[in-house]
Coordinates of C-alpha atoms and ligand atoms in Angstrom, one line a residue:
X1 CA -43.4 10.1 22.3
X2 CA -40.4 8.8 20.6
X3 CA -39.2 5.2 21.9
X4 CA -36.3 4.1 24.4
X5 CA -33.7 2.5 22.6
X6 CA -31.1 -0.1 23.7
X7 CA -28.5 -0.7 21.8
X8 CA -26.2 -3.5 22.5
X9 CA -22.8 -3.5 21.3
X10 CA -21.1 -0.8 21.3
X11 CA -18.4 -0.8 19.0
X12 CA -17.8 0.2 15.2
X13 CA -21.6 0.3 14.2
X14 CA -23.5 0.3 18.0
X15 CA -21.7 3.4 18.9
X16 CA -22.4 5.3 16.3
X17 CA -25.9 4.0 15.7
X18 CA -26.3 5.0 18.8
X19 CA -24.9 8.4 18.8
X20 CA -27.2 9.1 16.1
X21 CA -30.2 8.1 17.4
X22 CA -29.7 10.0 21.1
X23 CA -28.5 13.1 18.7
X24 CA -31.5 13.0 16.9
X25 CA -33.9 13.2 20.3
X26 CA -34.0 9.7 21.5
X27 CA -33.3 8.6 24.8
X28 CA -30.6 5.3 24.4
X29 CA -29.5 2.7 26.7
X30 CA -26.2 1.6 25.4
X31 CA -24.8 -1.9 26.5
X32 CA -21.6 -3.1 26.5
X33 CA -20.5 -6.0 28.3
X34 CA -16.7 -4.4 28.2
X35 CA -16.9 -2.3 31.4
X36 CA -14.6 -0.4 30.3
X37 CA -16.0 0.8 27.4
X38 CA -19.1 1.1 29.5
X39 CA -17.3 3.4 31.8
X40 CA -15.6 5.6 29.4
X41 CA -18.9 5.8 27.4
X42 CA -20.5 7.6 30.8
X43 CA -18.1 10.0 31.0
X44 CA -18.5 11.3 27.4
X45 CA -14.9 9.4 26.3
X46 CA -14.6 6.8 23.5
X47 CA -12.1 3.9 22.6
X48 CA -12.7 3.9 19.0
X49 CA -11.2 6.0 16.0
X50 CA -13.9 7.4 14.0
X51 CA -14.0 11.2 12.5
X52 CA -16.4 12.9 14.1
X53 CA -18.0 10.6 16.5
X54 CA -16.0 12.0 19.8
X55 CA -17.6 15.3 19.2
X56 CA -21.2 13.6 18.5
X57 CA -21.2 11.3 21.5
X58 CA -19.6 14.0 24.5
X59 CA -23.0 15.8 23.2
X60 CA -25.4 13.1 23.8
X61 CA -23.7 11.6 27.0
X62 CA -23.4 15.6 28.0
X63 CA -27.2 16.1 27.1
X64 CA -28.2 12.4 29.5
X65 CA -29.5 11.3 26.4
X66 CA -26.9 8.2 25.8
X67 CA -26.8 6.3 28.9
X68 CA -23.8 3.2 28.5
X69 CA -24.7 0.1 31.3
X70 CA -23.2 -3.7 31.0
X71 CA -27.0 -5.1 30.8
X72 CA -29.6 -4.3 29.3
X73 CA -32.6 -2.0 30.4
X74 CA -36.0 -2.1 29.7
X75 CA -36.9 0.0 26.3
X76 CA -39.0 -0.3 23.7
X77 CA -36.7 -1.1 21.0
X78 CA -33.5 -3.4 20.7
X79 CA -30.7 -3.5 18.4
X80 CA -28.4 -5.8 18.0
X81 CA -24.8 -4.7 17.0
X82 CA -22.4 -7.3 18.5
X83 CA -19.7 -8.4 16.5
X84 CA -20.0 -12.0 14.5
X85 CA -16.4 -13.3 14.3
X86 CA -15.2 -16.1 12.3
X87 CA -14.3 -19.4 13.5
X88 CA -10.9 -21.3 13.2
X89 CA -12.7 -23.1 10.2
X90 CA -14.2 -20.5 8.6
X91 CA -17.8 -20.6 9.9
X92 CA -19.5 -17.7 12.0
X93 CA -19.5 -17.6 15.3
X94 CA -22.7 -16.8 16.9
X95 CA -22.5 -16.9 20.1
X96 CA -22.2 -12.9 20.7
X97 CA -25.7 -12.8 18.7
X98 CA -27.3 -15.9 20.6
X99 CA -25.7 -14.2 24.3
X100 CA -27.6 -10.2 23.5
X101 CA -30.3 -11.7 22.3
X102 CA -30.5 -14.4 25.1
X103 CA -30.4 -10.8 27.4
X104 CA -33.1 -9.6 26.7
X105 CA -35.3 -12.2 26.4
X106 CA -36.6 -11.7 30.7
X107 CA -37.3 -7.8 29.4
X108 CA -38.8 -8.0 25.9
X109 CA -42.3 -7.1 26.3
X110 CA -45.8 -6.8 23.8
X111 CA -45.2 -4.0 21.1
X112 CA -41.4 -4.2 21.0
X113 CA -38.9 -3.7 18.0
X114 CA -36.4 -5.8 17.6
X115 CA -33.5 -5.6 15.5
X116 CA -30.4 -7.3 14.4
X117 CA -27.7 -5.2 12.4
X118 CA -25.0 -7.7 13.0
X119 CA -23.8 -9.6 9.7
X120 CA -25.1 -13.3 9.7
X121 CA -25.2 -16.0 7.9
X122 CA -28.6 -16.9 5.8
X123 CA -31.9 -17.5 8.3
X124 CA -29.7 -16.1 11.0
X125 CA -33.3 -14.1 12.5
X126 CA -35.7 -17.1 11.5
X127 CA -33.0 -19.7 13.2
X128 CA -31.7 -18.2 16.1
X129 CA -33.0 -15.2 16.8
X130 CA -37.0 -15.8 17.1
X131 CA -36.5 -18.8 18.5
X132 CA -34.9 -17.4 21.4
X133 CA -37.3 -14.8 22.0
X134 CA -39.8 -17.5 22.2
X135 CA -38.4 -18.1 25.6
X136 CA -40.6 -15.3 26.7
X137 CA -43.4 -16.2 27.1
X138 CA -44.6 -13.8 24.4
X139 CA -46.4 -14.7 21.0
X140 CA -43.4 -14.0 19.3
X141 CA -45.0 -13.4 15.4
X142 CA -47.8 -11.4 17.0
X143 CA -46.3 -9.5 20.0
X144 CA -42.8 -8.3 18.5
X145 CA -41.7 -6.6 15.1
X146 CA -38.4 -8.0 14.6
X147 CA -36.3 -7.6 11.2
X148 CA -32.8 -7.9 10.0
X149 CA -31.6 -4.0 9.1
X150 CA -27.7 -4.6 8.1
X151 CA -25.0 -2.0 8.0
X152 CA -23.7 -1.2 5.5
X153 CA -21.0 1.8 6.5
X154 CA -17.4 2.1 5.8
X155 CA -15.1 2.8 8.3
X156 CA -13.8 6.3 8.5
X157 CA -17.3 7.5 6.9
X158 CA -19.0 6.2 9.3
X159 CA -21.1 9.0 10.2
X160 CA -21.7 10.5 7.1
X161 CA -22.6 6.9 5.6
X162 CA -25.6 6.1 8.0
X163 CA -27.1 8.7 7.0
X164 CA -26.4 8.9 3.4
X165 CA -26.7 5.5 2.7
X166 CA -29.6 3.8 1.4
X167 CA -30.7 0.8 3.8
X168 CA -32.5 -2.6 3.9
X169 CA -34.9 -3.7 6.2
X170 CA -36.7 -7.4 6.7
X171 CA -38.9 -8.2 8.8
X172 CA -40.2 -11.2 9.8
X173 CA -43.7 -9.9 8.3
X174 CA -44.9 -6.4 6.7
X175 CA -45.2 -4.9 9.5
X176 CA -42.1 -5.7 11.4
X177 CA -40.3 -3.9 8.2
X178 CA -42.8 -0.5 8.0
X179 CA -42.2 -0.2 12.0
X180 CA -38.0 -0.5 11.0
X181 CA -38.5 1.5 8.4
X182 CA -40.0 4.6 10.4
X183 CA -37.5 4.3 13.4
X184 CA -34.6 4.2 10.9
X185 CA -35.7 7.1 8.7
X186 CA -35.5 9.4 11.9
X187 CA -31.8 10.2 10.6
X188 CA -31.5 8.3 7.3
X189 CA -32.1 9.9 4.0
X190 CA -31.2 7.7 1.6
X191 CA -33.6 5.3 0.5
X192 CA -35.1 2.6 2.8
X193 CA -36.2 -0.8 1.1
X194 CA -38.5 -3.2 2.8
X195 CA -38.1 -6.9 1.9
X196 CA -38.2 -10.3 4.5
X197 CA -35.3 -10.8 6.7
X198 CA -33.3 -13.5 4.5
X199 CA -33.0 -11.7 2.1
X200 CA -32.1 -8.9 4.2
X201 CA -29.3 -11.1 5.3
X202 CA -28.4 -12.5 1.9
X203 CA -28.0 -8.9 0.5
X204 CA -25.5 -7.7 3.1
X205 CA -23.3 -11.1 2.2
X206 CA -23.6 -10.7 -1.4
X207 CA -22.3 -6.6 -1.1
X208 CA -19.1 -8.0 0.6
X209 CA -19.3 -11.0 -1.9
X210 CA -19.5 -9.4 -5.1
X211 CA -16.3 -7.3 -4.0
X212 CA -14.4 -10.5 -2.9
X213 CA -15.3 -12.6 -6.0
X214 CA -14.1 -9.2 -8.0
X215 CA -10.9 -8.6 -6.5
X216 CA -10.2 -12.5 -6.8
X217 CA -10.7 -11.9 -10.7
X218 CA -8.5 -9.3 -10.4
X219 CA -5.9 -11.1 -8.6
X220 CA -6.0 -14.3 -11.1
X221 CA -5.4 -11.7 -13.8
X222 CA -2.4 -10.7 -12.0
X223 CA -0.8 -13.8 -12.2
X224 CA -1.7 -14.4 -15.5
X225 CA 0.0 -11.7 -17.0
X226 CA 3.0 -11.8 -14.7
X227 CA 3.7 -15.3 -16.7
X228 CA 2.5 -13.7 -20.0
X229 CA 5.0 -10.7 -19.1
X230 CA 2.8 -8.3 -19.7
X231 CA 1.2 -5.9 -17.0
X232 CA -2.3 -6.6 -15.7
X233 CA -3.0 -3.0 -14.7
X234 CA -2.5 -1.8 -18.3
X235 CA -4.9 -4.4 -18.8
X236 CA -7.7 -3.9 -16.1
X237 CA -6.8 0.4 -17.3
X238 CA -8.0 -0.6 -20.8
X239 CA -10.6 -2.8 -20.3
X240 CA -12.2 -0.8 -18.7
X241 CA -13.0 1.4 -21.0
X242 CA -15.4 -0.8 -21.8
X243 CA -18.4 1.1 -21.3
X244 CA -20.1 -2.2 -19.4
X245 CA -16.7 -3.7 -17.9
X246 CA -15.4 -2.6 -14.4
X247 CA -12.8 -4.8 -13.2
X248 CA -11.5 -4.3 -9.8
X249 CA -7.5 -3.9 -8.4
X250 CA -5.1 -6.2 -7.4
X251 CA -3.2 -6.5 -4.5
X252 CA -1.6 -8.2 -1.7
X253 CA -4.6 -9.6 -0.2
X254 CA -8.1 -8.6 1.0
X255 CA -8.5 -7.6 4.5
X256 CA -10.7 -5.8 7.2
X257 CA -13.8 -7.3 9.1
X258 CA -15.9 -7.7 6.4
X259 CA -15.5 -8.9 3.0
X260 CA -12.7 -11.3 3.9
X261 CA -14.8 -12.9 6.4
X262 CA -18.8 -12.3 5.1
X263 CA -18.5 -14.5 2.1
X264 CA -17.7 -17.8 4.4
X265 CA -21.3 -17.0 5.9
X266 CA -22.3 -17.8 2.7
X267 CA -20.5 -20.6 2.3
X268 CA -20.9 -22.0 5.4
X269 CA -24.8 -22.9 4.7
X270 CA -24.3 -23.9 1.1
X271 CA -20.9 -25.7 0.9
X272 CA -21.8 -28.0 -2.1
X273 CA -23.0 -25.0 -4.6
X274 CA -20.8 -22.0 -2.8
X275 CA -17.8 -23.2 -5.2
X276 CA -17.1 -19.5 -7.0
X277 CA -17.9 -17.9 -3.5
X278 CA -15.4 -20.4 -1.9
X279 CA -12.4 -20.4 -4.9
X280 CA -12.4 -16.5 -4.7
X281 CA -11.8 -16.4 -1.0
X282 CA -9.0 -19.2 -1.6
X283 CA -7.5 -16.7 -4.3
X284 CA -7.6 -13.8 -2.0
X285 CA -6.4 -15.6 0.9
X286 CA -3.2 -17.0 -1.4
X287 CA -1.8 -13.6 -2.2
X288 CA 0.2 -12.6 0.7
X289 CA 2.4 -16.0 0.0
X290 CA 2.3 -14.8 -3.4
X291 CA 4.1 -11.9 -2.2
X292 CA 6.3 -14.0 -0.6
X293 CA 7.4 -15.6 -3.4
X294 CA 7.6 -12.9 -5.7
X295 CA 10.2 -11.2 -2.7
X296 CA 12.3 -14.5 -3.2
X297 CA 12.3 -14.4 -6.7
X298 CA 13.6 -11.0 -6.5
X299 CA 16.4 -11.2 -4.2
X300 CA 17.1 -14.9 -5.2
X301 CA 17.2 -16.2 -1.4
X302 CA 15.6 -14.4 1.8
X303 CA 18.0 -15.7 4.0
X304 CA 20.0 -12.9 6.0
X305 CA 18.1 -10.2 3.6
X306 CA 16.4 -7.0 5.3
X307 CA 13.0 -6.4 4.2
X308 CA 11.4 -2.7 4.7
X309 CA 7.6 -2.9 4.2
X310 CA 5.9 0.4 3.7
X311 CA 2.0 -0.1 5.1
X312 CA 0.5 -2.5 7.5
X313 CA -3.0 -1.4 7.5
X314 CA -5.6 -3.5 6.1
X315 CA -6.4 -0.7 3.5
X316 CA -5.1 3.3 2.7
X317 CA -5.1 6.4 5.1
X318 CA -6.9 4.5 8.5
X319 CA -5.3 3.0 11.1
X320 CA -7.6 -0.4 10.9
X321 CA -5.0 -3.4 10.7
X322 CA -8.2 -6.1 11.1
X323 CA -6.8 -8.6 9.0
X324 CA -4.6 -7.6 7.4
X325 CA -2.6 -9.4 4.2
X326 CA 0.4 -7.5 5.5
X327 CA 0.3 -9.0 8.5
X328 CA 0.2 -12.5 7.0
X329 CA 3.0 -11.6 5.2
X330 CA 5.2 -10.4 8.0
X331 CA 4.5 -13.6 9.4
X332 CA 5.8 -15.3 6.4
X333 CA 9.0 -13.9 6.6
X334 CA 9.5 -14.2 10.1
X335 CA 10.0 -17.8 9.1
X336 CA 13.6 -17.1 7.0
X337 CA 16.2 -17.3 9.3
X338 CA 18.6 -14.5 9.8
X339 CA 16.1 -12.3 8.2
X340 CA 15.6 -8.0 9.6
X341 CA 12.2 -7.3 8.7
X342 CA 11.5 -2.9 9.3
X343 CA 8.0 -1.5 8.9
X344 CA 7.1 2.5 8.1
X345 CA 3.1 3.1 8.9
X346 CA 2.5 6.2 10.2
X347 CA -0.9 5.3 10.8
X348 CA -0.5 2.0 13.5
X349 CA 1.4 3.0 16.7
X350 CA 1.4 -0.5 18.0
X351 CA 3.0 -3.2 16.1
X352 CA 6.3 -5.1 15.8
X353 CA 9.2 -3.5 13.6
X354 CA 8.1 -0.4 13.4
X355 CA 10.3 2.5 12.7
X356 CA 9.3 6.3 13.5
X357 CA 11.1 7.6 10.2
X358 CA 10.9 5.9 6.8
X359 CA 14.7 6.4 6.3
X360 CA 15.7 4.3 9.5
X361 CA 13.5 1.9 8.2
X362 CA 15.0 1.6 4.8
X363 CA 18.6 2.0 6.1
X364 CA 21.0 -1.6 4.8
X365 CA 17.2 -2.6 3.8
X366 CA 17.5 -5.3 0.1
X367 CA 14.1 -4.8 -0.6
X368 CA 11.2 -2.4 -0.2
X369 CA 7.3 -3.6 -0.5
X370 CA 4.9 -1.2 -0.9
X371 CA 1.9 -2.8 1.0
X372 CA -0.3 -0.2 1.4
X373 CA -0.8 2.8 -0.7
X374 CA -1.4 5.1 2.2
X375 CA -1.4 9.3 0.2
X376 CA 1.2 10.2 2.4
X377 CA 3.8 7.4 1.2
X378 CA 3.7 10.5 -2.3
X379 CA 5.9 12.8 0.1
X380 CA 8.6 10.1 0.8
X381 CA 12.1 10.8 -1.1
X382 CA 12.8 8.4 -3.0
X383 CA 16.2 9.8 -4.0
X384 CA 17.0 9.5 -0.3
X385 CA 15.6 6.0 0.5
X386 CA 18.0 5.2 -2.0
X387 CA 20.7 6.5 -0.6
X388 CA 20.0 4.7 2.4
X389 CA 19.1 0.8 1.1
X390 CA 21.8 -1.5 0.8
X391 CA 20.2 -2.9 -2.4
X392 CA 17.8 -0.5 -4.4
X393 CA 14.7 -3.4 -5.1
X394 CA 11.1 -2.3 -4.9
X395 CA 7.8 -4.4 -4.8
X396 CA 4.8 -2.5 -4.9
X397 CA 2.0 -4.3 -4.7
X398 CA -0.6 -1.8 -5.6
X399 CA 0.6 0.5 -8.6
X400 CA 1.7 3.2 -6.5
X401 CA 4.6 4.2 -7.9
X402 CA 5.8 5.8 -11.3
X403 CA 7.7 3.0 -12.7
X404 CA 9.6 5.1 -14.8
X405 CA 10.4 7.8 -11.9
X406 CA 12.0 4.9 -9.9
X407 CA 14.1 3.1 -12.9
X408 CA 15.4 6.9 -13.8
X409 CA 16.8 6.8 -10.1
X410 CA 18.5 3.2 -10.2
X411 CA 16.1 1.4 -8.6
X412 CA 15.0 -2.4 -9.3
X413 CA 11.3 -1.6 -10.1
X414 CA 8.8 -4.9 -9.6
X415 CA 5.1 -4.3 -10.2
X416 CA 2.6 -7.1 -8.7
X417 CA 0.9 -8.3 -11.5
X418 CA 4.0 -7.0 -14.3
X419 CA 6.0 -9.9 -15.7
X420 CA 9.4 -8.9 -17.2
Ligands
SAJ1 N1 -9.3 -4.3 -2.2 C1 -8.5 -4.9 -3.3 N2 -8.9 -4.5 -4.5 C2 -10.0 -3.7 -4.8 C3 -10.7 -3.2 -3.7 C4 -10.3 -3.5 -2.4 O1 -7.6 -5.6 -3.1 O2 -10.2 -3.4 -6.0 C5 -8.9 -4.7 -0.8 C6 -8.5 -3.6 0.1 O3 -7.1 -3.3 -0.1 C7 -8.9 -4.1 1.4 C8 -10.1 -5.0 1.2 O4 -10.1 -5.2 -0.2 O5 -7.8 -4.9 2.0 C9 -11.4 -4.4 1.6 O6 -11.5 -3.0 1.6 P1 -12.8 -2.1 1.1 O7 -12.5 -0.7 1.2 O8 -13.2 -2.6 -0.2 O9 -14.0 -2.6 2.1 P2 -14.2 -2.6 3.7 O10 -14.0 -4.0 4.2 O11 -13.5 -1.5 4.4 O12 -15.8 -2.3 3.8 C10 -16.7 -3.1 3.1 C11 -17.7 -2.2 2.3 N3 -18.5 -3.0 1.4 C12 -18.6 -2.8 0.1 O13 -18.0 -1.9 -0.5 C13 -19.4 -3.7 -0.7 C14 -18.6 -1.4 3.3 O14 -19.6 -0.7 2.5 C15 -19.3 -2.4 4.2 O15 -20.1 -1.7 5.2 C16 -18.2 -3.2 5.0 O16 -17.4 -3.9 4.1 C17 -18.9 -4.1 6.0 O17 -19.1 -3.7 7.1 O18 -19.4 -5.1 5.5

């Protein structure tokens, strides 16, 4: 008999989990405390953008084998998908974690799985959550297999990355990680590793971390060779070609849900040694006024200038603004008075100073910034944008462009990371 699952959270990584599971035969409680999502779930509807996952979950609600509910129902297993937000100053906050967990505590029963997929900070499973499962009245150690299984999917692959991807599970003992193991490998095929559940915890971080602590190389690079006036991506191209050097990009700033927020777990519990972990998210975090300053430089005062920004999004070709450098950097120069500020993203419907057509948006513009290097920004017309901007200045912020394509057409070409 294969077991009842609840899953609670429902948004980029519960739904799908879930999905998965119910498609592959299991019967799944999901729990939202949004009713709304709750009562789109049940009638086969979702409020997330994912390929794919519209299609998987009308099946499974269609089939009665995803149920959605705001509490939690007796099952065999639980896991634990809630979101894990960061504080105002920079630590985690928990309480979504402490508040599911706290759920299912008058439910939990002898032989049950729990598990946590939320990212946390270090000892989040031996801190938090077995001591609240102590208030059942169950032998915690002995009664329950609980274990840390992170996930590790990127959004827009979402589906095709749970089950591709190879996964880590730690338990609080041996066989808290085998009984993980098994349930996972129902629709996994990539490898499962069994380890304990810090280290479960620390290798999620240290993903995110190494990319963070990468890009923040990266980015110090850029403003190095901007004041050697030579161009950093020439640089990172070449050295590259070492065959044991891979140097990240550049760019305006790091953003989405993870790896500008996961490295602060990190450096949350270990403040006095986290000091690389802690300068790379300070580098990161400084580009967007970087930006800023390189746009001044540029047009020599902001004041009563129109800036066109092309991209909002956190990263190319999704809609996902969580985050976002460019949205930092809007809110920069929304501080210049007398400023116009346009945005072209035909990914985001809902945001300030968007424009439907890239030429309105460019139209009297002194300055374009490529923020995002969405594919489809390789079909604008440059000739034509132009024609339209009052004064022809470019800032691309992510080597998008053909430098020599743009000079041939009169424009003011500045690459991030390119001294003159
Ligand atoms: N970025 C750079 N330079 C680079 C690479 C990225 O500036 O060389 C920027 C991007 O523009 C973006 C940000 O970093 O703003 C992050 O984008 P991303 O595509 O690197 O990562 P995420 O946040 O969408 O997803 C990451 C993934 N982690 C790793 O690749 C180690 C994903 O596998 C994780 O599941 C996800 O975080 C998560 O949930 O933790």
């Amino acid at each position: 008999m294969k077991e009842k699952i609840c899953v609670l959270g429902l948004g980029y990584i519960g739904l799908p989990t879930a999905a998965m599971f119910a498609s592959n035969g299991y019967d799944i409680v999901g729990v939202d405390v949004n009713k709304k999502v709750v009562d789109a779930l049940n009638k086969g509807e979702i409020i997330i953008e994912e390929p794919y996952l519209d299609v998987m979950v009308r099946d499974v609600v269609k089939s009665g084998k995803l149920k959605a509910y705001v509490k939690p129902q007796v099952s065999d297993v639980y896991i634990i998908a809630v979101p894990t937000p960061i504080n105002e100053d920079k630590t985690a906050d928990m309480s979504f974690v402490i508040d599911a967990t706290r759920s299912i505590v008058p439910i939990v029963k002898k032989g049950d799985i729990v598990i946590l997929e939320s990212t946390s900070p270090p000892k989040t499973i031996d801190d938090i959550i077995v001591p609240i499962l102590k208030e059942s009245k169950l032998n915690v150690e002995e009664d329950l297999y609980i274990a840390h299984s992170p996930e590790r999917v990127i959004p827009g692959k979402i589906l095709f990355e749970l089950v591709e991807n190879n996964r880590i599970v730690g338990g609080i003992n041996e066989e808290s990680s085998e009984k993980v193991k098994r349930l996972y490998q129902a629709f996994v095929k990539g490898d499962i590793y069994t380890t304990n559940a810090t280290t479960a915890e620390m290798c999620k971080l240290t993903e995110n971390t190494f990319r963070d602590v990468n890009i923040a190389l990266a980015n110090e690079l850029a403003k190095i060779c901007e004041e050697m006036g030579i161009n950093v991506w020439d640089v990172i191209k070449f050295s590259n070609k070492h065959p044991r050097v891979n140097l990240h990009q550049p760019g305006p700033g790091v953003g989405g849900h993870c790896i500008a927020v996961d490295p602060w777990f990190i450096v949350e519990k270990f403040p006095q040694i986290a000091n690389l972990i802690n300068l790379s998210r300070n580098i990161n975090d400084s580009m967007p006024e970087y930006v800023f300053n390189k746009s001044r430089k540029i047009l020599g005062t902001l004041k009563d200038k129109k800036i066109t920004i092309l991209g909002v999004t956190y990263k190319p070709d999704v809609d996902d603004m969580r985050e976002s450098p460019i949205i930092e950097l809007v809110e920069l120069f929304e501080e210049i008075s007398g400023i116009t500020i346009s945005i072209y993203d035909p990914f985001v419907e809902n945001y300030k100073y968007l424009e439907k057509d890239v030429y309105s948006a460019c139209k009297d513009s002194d300055l374009l910034i490529l923020g995002v290097n969405h594919k489809l920004f390789k079909e604008i017309d440059m000739n034509k944008v132009n024609d339209y901007m009052r004064c022809s200045n470019i800032l691309d912020t992510r080597n998008f462009f053909e430098n020599d394509q743009l000079s041939n057409l009169g424009f003011n070409y500045n690459l991030l990371g390119k001294g003159k």
